Tab-separated table of C-alpha atoms in Angstrom:
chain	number	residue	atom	x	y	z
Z	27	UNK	CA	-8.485	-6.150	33.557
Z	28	UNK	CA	-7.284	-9.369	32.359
Z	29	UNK	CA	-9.295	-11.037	30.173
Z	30	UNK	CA	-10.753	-14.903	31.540
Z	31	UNK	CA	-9.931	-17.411	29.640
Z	32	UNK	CA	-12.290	-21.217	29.729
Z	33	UNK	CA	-10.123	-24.501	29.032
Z	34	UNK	CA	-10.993	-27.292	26.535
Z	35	UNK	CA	-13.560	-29.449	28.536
Z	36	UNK	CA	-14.660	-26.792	30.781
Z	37	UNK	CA	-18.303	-25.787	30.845
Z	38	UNK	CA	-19.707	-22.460	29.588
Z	39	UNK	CA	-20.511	-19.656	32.439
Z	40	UNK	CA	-22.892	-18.630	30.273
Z	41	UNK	CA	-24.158	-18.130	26.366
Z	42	UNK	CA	-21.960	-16.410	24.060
Z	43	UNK	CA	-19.577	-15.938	21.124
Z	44	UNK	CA	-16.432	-17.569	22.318
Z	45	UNK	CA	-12.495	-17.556	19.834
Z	46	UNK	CA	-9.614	-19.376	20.466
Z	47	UNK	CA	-7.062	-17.401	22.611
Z	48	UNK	CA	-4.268	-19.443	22.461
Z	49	UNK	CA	-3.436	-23.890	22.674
Z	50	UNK	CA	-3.335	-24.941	25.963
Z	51	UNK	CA	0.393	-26.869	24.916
Z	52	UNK	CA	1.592	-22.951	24.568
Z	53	UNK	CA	1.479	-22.912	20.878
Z	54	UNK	CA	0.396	-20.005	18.432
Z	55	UNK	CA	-3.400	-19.964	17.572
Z	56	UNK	CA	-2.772	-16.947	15.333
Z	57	UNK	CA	-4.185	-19.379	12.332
Z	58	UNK	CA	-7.144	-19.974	14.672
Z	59	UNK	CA	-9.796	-17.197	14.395
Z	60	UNK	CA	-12.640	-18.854	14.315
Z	61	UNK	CA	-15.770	-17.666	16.374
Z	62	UNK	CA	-17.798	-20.285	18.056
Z	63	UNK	CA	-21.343	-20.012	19.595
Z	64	UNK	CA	-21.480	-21.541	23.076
Z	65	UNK	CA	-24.794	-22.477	25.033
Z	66	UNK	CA	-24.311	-21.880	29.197
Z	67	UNK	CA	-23.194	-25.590	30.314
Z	68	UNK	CA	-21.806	-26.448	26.870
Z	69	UNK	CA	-18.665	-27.881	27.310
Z	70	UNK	CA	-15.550	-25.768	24.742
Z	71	UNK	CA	-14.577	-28.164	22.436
Z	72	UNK	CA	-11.107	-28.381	21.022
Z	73	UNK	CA	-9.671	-25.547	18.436
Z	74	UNK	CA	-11.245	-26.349	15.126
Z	75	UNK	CA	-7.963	-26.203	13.133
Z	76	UNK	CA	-5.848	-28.072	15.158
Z	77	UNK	CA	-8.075	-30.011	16.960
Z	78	UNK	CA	-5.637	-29.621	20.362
Z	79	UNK	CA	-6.867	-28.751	23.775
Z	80	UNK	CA	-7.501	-24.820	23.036
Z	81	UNK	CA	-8.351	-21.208	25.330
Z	82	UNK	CA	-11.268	-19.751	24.521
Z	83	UNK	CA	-12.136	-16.274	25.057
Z	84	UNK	CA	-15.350	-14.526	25.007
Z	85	UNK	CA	-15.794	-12.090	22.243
Z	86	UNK	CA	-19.365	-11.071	22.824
């Protein structure tokens, strides 16, 4: 099952612990593992370290 991935911008679905997956420009977030908490109708902000329009996956 592929895993669904939330934009930059986009609101949360719901509450959760959300990482960067990858930049939205197709660059490496390998640097990028930091876990954010997200609040259902948060938007995801940009990745922390690079502060570019990010992917965020749900971790738990």
């Amino acid at each position: 099952m592929a895993k669904e991935t939330y934009k930059t911008g986009e609101k949360a679905p719901e509450n959760g612990t959300f990482k960067v997956d990858s930049l939205v420009s197709g660059s490496s977030s390998s640097q990028d593992n930091t876990e954010i908490q997200v609040e259902k109708g948060e938007q995801f902000p940009p990745s922390p370290s690079s502060n570019e329009a990010a992917n965020w996956v749900k971790v738990s």
